[in-house]
mmCIF file of C-alpha atoms in Angstrom:
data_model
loop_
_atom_site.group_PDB
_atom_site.id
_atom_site.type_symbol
_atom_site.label_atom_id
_atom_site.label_comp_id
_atom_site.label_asym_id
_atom_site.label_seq_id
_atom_site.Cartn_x
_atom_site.Cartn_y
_atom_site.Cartn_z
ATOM 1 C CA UNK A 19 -20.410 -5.920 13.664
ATOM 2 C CA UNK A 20 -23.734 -7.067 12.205
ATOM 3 C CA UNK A 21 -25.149 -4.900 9.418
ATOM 4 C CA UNK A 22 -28.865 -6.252 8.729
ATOM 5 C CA UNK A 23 -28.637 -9.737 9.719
ATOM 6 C CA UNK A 24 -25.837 -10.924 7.684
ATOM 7 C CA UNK A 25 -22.519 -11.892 8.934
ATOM 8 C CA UNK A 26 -19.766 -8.549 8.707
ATOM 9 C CA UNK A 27 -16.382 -8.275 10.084
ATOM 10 C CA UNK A 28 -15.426 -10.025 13.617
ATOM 11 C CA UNK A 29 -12.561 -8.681 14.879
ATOM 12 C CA UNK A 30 -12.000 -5.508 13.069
ATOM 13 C CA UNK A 31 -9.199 -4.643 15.536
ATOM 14 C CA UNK A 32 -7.052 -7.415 15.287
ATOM 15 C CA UNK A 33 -7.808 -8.767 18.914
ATOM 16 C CA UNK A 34 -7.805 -12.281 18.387
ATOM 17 C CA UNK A 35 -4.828 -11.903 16.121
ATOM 18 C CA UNK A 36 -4.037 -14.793 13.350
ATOM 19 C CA UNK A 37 -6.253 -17.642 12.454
ATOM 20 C CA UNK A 38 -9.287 -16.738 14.888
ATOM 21 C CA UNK A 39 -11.043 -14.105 12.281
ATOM 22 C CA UNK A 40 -8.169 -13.122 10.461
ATOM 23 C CA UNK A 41 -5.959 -15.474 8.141
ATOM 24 C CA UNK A 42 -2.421 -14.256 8.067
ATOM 25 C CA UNK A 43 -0.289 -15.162 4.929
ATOM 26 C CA UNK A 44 3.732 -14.071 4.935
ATOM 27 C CA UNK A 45 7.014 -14.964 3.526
ATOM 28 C CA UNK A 46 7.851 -15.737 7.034
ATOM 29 C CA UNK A 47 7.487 -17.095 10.263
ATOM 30 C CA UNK A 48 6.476 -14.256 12.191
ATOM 31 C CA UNK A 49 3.150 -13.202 13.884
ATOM 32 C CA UNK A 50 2.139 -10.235 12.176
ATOM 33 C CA UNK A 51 -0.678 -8.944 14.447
ATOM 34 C CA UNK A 52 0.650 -7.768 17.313
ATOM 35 C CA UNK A 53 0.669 -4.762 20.155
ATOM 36 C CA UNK A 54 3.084 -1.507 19.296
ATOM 37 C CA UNK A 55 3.722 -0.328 22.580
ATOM 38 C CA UNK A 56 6.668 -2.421 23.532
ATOM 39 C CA UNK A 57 8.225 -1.161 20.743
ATOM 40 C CA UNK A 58 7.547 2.609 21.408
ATOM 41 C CA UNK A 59 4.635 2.825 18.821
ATOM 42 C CA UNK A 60 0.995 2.996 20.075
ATOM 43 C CA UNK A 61 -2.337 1.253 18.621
ATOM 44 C CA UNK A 62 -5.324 3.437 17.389
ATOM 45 C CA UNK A 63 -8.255 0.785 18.914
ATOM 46 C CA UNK A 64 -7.676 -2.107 21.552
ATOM 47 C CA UNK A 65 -4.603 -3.962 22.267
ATOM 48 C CA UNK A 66 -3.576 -5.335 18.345
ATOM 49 C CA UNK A 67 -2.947 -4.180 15.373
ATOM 50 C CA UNK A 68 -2.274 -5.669 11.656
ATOM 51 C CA UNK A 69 1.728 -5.203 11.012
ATOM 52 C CA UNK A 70 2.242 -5.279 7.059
ATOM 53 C CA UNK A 71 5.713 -5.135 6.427
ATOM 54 C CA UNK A 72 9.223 -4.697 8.354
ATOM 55 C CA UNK A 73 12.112 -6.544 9.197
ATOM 56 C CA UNK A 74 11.391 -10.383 11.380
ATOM 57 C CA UNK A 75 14.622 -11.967 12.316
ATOM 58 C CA UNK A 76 17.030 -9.565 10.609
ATOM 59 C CA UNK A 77 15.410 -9.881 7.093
ATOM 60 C CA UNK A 78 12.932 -8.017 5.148
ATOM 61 C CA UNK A 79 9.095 -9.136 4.782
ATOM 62 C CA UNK A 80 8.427 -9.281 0.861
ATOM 63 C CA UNK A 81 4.719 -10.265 1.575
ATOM 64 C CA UNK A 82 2.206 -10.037 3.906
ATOM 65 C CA UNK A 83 -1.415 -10.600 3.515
ATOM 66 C CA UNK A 84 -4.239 -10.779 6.319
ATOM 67 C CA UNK A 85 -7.918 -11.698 5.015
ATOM 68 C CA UNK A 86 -11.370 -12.070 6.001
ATOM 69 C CA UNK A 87 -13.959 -14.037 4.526
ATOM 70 C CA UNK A 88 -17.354 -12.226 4.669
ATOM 71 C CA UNK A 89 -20.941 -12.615 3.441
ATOM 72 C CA UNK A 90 -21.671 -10.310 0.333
ATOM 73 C CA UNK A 91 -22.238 -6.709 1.597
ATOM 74 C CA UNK A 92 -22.813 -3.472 0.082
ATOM 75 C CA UNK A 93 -21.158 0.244 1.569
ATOM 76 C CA UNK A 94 -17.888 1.145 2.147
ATOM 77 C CA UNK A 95 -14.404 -0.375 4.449
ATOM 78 C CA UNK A 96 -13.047 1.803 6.554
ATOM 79 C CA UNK A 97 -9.904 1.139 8.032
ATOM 80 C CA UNK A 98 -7.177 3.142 10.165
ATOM 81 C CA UNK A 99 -3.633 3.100 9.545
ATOM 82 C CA UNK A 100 0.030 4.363 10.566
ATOM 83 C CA UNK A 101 3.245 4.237 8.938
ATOM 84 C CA UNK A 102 7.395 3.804 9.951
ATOM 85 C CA UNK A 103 8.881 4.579 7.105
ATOM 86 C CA UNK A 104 12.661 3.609 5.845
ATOM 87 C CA UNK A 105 12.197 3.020 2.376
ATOM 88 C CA UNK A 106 9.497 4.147 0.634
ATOM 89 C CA UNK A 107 9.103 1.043 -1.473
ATOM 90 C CA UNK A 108 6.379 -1.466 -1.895
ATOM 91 C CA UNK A 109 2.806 -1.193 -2.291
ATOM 92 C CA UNK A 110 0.527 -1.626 0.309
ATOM 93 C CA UNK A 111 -3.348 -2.868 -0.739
ATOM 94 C CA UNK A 112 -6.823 -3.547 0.313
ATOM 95 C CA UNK A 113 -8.347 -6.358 -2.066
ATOM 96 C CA UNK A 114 -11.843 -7.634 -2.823
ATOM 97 C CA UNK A 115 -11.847 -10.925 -4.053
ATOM 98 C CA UNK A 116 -7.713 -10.530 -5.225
ATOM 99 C CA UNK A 117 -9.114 -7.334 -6.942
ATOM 100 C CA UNK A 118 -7.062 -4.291 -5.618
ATOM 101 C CA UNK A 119 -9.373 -1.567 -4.059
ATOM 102 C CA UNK A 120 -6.949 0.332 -2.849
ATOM 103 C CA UNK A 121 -3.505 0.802 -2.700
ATOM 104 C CA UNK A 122 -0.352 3.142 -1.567
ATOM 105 C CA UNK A 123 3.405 3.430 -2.027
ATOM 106 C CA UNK A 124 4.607 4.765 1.556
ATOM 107 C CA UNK A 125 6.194 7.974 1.221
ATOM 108 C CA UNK A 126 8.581 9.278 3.879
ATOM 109 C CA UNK A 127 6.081 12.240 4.461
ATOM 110 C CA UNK A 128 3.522 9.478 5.929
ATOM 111 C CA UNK A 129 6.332 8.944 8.545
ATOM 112 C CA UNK A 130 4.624 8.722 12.054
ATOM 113 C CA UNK A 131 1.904 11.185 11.289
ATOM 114 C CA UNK A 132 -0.554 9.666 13.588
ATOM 115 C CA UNK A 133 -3.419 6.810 12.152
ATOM 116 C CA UNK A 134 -5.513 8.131 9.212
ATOM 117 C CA UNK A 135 -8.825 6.784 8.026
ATOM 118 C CA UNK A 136 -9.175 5.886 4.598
ATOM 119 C CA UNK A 137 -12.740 4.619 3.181
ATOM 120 C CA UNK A 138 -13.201 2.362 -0.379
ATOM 121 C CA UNK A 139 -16.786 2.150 -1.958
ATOM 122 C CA UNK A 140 -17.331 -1.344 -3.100
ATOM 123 C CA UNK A 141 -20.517 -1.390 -4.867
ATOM 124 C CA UNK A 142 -21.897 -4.910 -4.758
ATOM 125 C CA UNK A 143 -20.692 -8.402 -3.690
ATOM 126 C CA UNK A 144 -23.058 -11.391 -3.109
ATOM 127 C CA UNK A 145 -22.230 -14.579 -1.920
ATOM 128 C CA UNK A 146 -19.020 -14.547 0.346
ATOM 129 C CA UNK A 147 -16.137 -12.699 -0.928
ATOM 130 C CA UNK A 148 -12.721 -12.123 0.448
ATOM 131 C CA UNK A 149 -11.714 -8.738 2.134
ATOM 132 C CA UNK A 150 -7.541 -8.356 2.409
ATOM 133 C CA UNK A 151 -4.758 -5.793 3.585
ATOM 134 C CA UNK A 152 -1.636 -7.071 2.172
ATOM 135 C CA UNK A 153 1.541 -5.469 1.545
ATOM 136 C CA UNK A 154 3.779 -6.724 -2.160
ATOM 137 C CA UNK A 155 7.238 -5.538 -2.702
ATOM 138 C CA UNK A 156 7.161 -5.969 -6.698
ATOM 139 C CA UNK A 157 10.155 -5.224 -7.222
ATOM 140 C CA UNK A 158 11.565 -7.543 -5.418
ATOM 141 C CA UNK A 159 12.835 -8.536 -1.956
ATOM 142 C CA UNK A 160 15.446 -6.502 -0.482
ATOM 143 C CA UNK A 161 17.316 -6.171 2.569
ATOM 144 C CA UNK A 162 16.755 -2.663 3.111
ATOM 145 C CA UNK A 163 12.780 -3.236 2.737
ATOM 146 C CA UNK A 164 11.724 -1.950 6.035
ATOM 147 C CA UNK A 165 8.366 0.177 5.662
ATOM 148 C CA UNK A 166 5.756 -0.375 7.883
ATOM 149 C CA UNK A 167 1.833 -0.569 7.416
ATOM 150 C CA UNK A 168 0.075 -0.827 10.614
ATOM 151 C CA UNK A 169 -4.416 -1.150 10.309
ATOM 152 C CA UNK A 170 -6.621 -1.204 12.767
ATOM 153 C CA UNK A 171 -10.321 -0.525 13.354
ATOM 154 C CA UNK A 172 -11.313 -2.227 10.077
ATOM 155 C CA UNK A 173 -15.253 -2.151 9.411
ATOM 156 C CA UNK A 174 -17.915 -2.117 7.105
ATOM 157 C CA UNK A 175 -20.870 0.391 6.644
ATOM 158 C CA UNK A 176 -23.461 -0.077 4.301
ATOM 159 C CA UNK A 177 -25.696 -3.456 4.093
ATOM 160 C CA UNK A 178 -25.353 -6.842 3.735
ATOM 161 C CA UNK A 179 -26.725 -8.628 0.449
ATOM 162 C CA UNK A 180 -26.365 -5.481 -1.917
ATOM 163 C CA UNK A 181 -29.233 -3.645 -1.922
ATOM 164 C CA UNK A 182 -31.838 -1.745 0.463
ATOM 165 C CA UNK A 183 -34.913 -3.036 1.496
ATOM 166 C CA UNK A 184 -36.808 -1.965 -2.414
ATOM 167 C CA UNK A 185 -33.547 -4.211 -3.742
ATOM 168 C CA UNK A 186 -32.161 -1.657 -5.808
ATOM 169 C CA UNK A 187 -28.493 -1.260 -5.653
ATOM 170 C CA UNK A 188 -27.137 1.674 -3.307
ATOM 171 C CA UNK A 189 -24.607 3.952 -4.484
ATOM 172 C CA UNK A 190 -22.460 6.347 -2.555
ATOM 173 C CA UNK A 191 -24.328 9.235 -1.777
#
């Protein structure tokens, strides 16, 4: 959407899939936004959603990433997400310009609970800055690696440029 004439997030539900909005990043070949419902899962908004994680071709994904390049912008991301757990290893992360934001271990108890929002402040960026859900297993790659992260209905609510129209920075209120 556009938040006070600046440019925001296109394609906060993964429509378009890779390399329209969205760059995709992974230790492997395969297309990692895609629909659920073949597979028995179901999508919280549209057709699409961002896959972090899994097995592709028999062997674990170590590393996902999906970014957006956006102009600076004030307020908060929202996203949804939805886990299949196997694991519970891994983190999965929302970064700011490589700077973690946000960031979760899966736990079996997040097991198919149905999508949750989550919200991160981020007070200030001008310029263009770089907004990514990733998923890193630091501890290394392993066979058995098969949590799932699933996003959708990414936006932005705030401003674009870092302040309000008397250009003092907004906090969360």
């Amino acid at each position: 959407s556009d938040l006070g004439g600046g440019r925001s997030l296109i394609d906060g539900s993964f429509e378009n899939g890779c390399g329209a909005d969205w760059s995709c990043d992974t230790d492997n070949s395969c297309t990692w936004i895609a629909d659920l419902v073949p597979l028995g899962l179901w999508n919280y908004d549209g057709s699409m959603v961002a896959w972090l994680g899994g097995f592709c071709g028999g062997f674990a994904t170590c590393y996902t990433e999906i970014c957006q390049t956006v102009t600076g912008f004030y307020g908060y991301i929202s996203w949804y997400w939805m886990a299949y757990v196997n694991d519970s290893v891994g983190v999965y992360y929302v970064s700011i310009d490589g700077d973690v934001v946000y960031s979760h271990v899966l736990q079996l108890s997040d097991q198919l609970v149905g999508y949750q929002q989550e919200s991160v402040w981020d007070y200030n960026h001008s310029g263009t800055c770089e907004i990514c859900f990733g998923v890193d297993n630091n501890s290394g790659c392993f066979q058995n690696f098969g949590d799932n992260w699933f996003v959708d209905s990414v936006e932005i609510s705030g401003g674009i440029g870092g302040d309000d129209e008397t250009g003092i920075p907004q906090a969360p209120g």
